[in-house]
Tab-separated table of N, CA and C and ligand atoms in Angstrom:
chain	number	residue	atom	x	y	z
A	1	UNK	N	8.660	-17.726	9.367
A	1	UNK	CA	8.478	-17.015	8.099
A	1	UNK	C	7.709	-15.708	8.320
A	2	UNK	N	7.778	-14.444	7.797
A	2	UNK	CA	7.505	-13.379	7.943
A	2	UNK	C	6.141	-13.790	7.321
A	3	UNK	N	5.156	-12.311	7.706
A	3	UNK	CA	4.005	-12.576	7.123
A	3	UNK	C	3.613	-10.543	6.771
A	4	UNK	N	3.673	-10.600	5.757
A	4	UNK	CA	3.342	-9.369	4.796
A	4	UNK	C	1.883	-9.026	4.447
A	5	UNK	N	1.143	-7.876	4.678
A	5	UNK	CA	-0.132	-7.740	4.339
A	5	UNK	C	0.309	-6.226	3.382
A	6	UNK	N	-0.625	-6.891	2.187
A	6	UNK	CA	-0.405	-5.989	0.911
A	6	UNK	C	-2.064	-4.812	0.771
A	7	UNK	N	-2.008	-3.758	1.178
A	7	UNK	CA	-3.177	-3.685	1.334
A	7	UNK	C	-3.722	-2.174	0.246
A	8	UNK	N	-4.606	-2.622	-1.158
A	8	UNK	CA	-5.050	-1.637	-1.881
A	8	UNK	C	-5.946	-0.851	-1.616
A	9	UNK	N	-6.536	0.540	-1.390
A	9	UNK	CA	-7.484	1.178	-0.933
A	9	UNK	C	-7.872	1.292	-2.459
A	10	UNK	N	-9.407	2.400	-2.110
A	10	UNK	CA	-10.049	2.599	-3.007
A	10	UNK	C	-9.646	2.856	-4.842
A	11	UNK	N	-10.315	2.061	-5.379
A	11	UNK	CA	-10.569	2.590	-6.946
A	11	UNK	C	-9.177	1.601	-7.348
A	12	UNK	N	-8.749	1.101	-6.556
A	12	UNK	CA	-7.203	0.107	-6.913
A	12	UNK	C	-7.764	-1.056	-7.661
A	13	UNK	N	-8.806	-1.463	-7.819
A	13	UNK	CA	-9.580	-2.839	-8.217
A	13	UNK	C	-9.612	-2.406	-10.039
A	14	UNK	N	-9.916	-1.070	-10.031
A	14	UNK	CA	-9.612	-0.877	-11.873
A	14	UNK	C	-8.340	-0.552	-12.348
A	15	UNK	N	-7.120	-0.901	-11.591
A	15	UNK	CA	-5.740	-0.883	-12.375
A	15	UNK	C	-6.357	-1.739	-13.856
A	16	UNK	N	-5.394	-1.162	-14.704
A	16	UNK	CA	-6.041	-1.805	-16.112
A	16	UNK	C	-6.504	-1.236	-16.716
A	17	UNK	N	-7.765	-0.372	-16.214
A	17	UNK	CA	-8.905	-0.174	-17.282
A	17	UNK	C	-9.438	1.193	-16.839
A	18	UNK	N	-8.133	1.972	-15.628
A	18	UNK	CA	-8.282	3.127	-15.028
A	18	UNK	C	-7.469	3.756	-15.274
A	19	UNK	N	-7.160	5.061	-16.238
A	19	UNK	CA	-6.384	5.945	-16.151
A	19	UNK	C	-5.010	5.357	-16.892
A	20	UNK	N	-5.093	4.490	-17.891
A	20	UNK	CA	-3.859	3.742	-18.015
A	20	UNK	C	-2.667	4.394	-18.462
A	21	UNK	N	-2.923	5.860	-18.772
A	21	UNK	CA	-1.656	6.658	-19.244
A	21	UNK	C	-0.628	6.927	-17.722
A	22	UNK	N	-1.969	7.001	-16.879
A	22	UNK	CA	-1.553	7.309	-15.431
A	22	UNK	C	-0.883	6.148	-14.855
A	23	UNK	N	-1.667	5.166	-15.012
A	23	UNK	CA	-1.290	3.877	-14.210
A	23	UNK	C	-0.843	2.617	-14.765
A	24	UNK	N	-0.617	2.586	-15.641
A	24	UNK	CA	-0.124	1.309	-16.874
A	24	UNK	C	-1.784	0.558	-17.562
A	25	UNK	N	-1.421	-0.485	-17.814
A	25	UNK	CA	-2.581	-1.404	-18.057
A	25	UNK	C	-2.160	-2.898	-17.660
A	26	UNK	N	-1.624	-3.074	-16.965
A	26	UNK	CA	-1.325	-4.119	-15.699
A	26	UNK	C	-2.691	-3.826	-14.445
A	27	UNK	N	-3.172	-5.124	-14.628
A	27	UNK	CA	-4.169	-5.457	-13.660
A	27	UNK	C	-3.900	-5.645	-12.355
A	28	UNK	N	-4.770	-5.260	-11.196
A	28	UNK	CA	-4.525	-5.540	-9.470
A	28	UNK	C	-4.214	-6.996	-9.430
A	29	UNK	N	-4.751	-8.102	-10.381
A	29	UNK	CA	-4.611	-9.325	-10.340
A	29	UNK	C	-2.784	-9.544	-10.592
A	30	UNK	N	-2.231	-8.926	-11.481
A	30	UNK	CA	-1.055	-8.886	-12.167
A	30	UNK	C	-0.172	-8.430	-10.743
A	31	UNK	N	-0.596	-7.132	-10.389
A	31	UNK	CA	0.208	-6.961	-9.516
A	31	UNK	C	0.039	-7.956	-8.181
A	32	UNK	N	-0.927	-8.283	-7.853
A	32	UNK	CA	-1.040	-9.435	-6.336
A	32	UNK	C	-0.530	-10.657	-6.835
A	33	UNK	N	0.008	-10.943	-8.397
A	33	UNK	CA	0.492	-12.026	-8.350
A	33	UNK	C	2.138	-11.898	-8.727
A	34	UNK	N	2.375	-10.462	-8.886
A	34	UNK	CA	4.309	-10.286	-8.990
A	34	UNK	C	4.729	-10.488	-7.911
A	35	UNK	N	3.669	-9.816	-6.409
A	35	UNK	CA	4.128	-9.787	-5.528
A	35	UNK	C	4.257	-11.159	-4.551
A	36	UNK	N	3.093	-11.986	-4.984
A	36	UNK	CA	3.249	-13.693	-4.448
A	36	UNK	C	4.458	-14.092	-4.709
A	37	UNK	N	4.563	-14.002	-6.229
A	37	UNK	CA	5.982	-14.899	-6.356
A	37	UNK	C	7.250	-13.901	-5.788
A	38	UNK	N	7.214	-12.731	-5.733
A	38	UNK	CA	8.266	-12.512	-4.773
A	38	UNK	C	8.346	-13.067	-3.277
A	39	UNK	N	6.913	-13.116	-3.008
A	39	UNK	CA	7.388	-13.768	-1.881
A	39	UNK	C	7.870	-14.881	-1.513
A	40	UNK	N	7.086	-15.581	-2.668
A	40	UNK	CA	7.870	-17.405	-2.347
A	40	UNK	C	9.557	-17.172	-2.569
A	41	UNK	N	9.983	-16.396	-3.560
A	41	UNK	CA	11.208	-16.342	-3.962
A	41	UNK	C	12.481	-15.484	-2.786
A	42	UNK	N	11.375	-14.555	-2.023
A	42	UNK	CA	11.956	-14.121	-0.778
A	42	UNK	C	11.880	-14.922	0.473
A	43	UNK	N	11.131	-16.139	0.547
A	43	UNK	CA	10.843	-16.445	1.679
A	43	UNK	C	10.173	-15.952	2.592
A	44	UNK	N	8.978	-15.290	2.436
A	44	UNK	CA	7.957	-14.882	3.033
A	44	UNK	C	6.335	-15.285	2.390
A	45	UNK	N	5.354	-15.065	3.404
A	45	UNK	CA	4.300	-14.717	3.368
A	45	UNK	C	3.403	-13.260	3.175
A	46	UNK	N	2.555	-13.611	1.696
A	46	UNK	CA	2.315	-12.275	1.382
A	46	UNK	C	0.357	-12.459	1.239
A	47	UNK	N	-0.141	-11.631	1.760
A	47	UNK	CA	-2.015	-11.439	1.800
A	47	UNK	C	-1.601	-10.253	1.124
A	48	UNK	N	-2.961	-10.167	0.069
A	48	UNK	CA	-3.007	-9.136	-0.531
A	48	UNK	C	-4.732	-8.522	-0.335
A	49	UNK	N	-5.049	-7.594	-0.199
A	49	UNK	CA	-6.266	-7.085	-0.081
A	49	UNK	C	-6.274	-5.999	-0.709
A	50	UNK	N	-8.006	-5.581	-1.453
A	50	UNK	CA	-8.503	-4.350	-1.894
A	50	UNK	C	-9.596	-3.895	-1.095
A	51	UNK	N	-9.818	-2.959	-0.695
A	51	UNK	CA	-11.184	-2.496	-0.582
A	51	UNK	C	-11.366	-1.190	-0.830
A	52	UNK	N	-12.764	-0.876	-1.059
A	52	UNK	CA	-13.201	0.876	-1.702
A	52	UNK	C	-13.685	1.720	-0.616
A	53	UNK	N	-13.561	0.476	0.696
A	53	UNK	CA	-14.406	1.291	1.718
A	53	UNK	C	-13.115	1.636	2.804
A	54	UNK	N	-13.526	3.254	3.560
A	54	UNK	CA	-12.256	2.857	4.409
A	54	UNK	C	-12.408	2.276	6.176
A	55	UNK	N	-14.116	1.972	6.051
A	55	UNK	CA	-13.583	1.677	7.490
A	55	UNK	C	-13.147	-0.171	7.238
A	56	UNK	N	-12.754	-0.822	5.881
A	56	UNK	CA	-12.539	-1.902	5.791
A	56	UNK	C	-10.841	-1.446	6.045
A	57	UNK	N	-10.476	-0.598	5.359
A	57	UNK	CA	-8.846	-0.612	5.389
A	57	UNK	C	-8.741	-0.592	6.408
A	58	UNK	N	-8.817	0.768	7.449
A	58	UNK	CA	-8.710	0.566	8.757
A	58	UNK	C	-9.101	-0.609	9.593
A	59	UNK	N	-9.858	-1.528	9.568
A	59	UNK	CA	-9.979	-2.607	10.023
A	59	UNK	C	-8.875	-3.595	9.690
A	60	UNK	N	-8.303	-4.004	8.464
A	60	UNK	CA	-7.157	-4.190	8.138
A	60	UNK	C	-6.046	-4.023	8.530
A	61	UNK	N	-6.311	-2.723	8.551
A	61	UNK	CA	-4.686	-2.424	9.391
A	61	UNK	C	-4.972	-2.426	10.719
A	62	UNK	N	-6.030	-2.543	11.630
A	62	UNK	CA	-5.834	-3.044	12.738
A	62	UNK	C	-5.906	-4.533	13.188
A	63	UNK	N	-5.965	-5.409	11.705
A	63	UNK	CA	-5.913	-6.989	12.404
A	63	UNK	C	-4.170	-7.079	11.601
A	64	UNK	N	-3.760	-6.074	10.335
A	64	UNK	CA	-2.308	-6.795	10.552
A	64	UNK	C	-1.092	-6.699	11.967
A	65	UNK	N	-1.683	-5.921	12.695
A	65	UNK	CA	-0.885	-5.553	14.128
A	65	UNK	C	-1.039	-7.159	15.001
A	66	UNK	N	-2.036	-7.652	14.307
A	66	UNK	CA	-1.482	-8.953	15.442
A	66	UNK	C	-1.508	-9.918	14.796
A	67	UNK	N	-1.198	-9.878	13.100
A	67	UNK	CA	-1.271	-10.918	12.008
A	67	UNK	C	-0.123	-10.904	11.394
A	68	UNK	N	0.568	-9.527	11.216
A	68	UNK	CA	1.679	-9.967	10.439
A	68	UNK	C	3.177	-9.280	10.991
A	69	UNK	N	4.168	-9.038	10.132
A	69	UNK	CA	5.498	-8.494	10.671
A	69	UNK	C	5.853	-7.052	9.511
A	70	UNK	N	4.823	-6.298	8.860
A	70	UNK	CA	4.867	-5.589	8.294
A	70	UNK	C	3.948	-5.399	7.145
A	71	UNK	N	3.373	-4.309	6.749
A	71	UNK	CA	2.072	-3.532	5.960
A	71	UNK	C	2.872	-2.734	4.783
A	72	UNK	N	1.599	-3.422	3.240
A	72	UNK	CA	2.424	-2.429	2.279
A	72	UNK	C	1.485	-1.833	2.193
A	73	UNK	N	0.957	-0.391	2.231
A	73	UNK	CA	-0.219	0.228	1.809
A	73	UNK	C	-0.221	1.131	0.354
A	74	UNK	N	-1.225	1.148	-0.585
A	74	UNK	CA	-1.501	2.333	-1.191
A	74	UNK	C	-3.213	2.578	-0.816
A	75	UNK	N	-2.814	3.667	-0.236
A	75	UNK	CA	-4.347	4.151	0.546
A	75	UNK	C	-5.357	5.079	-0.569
A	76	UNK	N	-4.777	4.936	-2.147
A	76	UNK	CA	-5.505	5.380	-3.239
A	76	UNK	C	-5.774	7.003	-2.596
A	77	UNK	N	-6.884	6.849	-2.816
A	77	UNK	CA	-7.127	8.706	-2.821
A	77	UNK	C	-7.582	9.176	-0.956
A	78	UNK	N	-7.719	7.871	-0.322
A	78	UNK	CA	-7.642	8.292	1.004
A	78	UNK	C	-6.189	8.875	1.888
A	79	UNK	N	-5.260	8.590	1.080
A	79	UNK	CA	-3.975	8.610	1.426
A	79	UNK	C	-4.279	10.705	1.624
A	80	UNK	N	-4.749	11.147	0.989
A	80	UNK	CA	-5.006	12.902	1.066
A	80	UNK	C	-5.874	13.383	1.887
A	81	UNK	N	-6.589	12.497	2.440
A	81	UNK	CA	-7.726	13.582	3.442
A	81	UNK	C	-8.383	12.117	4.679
A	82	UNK	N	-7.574	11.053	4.373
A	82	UNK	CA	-8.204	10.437	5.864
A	82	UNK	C	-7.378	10.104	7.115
A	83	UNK	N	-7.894	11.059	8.090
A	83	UNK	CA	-7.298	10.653	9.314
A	83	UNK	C	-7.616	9.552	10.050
A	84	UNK	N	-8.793	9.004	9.676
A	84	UNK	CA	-9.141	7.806	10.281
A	84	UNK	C	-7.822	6.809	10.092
A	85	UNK	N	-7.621	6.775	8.716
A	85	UNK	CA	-6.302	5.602	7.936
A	85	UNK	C	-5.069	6.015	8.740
A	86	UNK	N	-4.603	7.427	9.116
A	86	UNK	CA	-3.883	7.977	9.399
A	86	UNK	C	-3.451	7.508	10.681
A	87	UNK	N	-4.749	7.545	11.568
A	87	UNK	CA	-4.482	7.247	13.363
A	87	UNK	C	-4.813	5.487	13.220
A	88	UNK	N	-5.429	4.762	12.419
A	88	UNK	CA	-4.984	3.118	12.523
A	88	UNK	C	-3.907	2.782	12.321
A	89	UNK	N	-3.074	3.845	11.326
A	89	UNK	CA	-1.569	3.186	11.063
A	89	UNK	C	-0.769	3.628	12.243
A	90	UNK	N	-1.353	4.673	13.097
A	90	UNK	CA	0.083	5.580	13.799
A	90	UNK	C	-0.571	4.125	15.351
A	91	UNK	N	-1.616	3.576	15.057
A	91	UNK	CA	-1.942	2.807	16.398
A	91	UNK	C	-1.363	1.594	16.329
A	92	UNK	N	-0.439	1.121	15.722
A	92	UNK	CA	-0.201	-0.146	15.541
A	92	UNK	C	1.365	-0.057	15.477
A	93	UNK	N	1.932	-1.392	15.614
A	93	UNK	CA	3.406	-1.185	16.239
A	93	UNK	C	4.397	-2.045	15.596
A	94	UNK	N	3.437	-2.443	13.661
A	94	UNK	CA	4.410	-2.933	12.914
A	94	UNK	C	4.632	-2.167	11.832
A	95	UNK	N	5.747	-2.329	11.306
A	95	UNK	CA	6.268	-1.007	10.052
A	95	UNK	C	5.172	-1.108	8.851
A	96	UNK	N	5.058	0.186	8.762
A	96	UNK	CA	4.112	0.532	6.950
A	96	UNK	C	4.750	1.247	6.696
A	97	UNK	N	4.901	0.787	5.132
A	97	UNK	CA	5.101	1.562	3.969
A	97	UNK	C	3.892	1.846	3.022
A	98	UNK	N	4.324	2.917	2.576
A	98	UNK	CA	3.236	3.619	1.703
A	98	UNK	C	3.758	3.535	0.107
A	99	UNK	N	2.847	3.422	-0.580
A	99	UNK	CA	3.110	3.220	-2.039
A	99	UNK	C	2.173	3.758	-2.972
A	100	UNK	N	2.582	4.535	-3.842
A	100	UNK	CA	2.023	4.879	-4.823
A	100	UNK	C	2.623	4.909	-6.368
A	101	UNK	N	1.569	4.333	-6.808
A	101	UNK	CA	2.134	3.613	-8.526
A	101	UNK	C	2.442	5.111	-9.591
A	102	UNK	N	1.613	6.517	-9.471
A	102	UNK	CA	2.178	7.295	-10.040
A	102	UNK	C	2.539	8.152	-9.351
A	103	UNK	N	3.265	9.203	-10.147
A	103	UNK	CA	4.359	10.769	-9.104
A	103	UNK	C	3.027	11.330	-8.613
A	104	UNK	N	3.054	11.082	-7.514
A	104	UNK	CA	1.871	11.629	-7.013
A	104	UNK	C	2.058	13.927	-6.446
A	105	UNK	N	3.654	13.762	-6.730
A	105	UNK	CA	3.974	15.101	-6.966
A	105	UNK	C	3.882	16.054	-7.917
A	106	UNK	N	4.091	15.105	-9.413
A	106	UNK	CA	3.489	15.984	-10.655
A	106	UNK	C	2.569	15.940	-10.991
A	107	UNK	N	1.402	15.722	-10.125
A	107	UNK	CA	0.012	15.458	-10.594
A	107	UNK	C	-0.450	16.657	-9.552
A	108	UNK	N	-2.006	16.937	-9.746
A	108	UNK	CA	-2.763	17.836	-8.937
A	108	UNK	C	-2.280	17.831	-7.588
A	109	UNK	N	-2.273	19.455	-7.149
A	109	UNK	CA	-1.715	20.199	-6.041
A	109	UNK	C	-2.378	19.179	-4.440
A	110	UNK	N	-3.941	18.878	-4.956
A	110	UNK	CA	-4.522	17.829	-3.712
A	110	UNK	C	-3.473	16.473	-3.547
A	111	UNK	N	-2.547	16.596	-4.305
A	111	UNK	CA	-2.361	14.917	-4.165
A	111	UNK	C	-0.598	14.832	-3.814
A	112	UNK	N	-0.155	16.134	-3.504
A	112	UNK	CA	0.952	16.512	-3.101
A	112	UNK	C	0.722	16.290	-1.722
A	113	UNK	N	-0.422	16.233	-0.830
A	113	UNK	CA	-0.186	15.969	0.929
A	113	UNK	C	-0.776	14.650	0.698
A	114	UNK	N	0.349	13.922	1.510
A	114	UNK	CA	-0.367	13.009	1.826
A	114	UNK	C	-0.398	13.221	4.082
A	115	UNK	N	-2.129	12.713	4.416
A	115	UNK	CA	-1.892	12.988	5.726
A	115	UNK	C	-1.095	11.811	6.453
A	116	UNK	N	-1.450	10.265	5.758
A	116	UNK	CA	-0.742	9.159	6.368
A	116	UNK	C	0.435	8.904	6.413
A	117	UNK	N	1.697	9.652	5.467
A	117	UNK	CA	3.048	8.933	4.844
A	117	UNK	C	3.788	9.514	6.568
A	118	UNK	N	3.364	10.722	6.785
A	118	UNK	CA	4.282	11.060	8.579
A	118	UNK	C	4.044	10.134	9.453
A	119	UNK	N	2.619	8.925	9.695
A	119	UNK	CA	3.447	7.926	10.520
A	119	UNK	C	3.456	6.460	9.654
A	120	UNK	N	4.150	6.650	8.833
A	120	UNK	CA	4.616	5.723	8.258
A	120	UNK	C	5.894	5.484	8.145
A	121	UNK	N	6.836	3.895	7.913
A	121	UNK	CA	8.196	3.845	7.662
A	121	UNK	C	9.032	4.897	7.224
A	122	UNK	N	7.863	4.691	6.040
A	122	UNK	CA	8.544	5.603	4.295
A	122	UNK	C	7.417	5.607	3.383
A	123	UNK	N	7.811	6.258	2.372
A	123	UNK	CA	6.979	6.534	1.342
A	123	UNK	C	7.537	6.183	-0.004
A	124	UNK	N	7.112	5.467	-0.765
A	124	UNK	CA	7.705	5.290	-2.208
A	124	UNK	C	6.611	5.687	-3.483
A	125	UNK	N	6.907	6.762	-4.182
A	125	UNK	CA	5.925	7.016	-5.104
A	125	UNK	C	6.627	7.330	-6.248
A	126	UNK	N	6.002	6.984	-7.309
A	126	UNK	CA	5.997	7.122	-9.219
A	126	UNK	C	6.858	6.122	-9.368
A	127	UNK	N	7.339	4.722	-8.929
A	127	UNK	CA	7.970	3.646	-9.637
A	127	UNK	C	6.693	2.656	-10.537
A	128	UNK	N	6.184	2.849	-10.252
A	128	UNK	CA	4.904	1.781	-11.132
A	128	UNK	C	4.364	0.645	-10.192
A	129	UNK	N	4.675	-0.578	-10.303
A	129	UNK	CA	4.576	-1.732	-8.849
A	129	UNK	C	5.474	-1.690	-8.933
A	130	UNK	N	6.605	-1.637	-9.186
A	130	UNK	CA	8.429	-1.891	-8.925
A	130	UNK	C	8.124	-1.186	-7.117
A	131	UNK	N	7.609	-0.064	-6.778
A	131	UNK	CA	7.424	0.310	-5.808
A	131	UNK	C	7.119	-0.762	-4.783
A	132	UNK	N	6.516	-1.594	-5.031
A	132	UNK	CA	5.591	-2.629	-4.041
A	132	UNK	C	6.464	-3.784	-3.755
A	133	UNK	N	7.464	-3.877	-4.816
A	133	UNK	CA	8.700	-4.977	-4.380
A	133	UNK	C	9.673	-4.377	-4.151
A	134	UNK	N	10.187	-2.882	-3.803
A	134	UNK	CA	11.049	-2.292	-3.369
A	134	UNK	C	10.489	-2.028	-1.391
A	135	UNK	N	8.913	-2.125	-1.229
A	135	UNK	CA	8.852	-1.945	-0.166
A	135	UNK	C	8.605	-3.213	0.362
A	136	UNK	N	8.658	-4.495	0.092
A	136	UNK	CA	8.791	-5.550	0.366
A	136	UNK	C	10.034	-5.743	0.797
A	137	UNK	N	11.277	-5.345	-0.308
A	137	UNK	CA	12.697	-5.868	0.150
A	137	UNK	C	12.842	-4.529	1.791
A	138	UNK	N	11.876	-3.529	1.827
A	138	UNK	CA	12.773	-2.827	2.633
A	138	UNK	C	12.005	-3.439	4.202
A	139	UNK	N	11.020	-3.670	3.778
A	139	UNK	CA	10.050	-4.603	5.083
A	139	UNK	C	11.108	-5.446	5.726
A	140	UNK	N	11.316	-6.536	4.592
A	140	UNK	CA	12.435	-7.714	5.248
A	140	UNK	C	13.796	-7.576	5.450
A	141	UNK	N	14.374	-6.503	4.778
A	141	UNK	CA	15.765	-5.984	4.924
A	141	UNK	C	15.985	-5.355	6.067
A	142	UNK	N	14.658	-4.081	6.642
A	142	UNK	CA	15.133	-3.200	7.427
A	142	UNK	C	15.372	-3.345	8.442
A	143	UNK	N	15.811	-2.702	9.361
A	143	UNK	CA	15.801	-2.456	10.753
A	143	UNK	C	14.827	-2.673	11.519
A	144	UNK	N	14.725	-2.970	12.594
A	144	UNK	CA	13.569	-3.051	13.562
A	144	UNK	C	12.570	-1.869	13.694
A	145	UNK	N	13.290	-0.950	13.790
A	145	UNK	CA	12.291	0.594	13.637
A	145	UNK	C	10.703	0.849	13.187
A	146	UNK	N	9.919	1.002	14.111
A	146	UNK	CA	8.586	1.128	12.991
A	146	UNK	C	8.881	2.036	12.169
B	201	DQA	C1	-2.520	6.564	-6.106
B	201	DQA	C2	-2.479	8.098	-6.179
B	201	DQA	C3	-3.725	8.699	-5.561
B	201	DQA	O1	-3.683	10.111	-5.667
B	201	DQA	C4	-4.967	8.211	-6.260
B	201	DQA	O2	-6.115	8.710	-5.624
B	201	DQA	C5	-5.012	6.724	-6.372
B	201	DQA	C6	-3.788	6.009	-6.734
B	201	DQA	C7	-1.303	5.922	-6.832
B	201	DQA	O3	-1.075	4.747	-6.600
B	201	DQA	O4	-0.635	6.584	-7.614
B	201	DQA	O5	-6.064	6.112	-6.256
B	201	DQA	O6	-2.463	6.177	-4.750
């Protein structure tokens, strides 16, 4: 059975009660539990994690390299200015996808680069969580390719 690590960076813990024009009012709880039952319903294994700090993400993404068979990330607002997140994902040798719940293109000019999405799979941004089970099916669907 595959094993999936779902991993939220900073300020992801107030889905809900953050920005809800921006981000719905669906809770991190709501979303770590659409994505469980996709997994039972896909036949996989899914960990979900938050943290606000990034040398926790990066630690993360260096234990899913020998924990799982693919990484969903939204690296929140580190996704724009951390290379640290950047060189843990490019050091590891299972596929990430990147996700972001709004158009992170029609929003402020800072939030148009992201530095991590170049070594990543792919990038999926402005579906809402529909994003997070679209990069699930492409985890278990895709190709071998990091
Ligand atoms: C976000 C977009 C980022 O710019 C922002 O800092 C977030 C959330 C998103 O999911 O749309 O924290 O990653």
């Amino acid at each position: 059975m595959k094993h999936i690590y779902v991993i939220n960076g900073p300020n992801l813990n107030r889905l809900g009660l953050r920005e809800p024009g921006v981000y719905g009012t669906s809770t991190l709880v709501d979303l770590e539990n659409m994505l469980k039952e996709e997994g039972l319903r896909l036949g996989c294994q899914i960990s979900c994690f938050q943290s606000n700090h990034e040398g926790e993400v990066i630690d993360l993404i260096h234990k899913s390299a020998d924990l799982t068979d693919g990484v969903i990330i939204n690296p929140g607002a580190l996704t724009h200015y951390s290379y640290g997140v950047r060189d843990a994902i490019a050091s590891i040798n299972v596929p990430v996808i990147e996700v972001h719940i709004s158009n992170v293109h029609a929003r402020e000019a800072f939030r148009h680069t992201s530095v991590t999405a170049p070594v990543t799979k792919g990038q999926i941004v402005g579906l809402g969580f529909m994003g997070y089970k679209l990069a699930l099916t492409a985890l278990l669907e895709g190709d071998e390719k990091k």
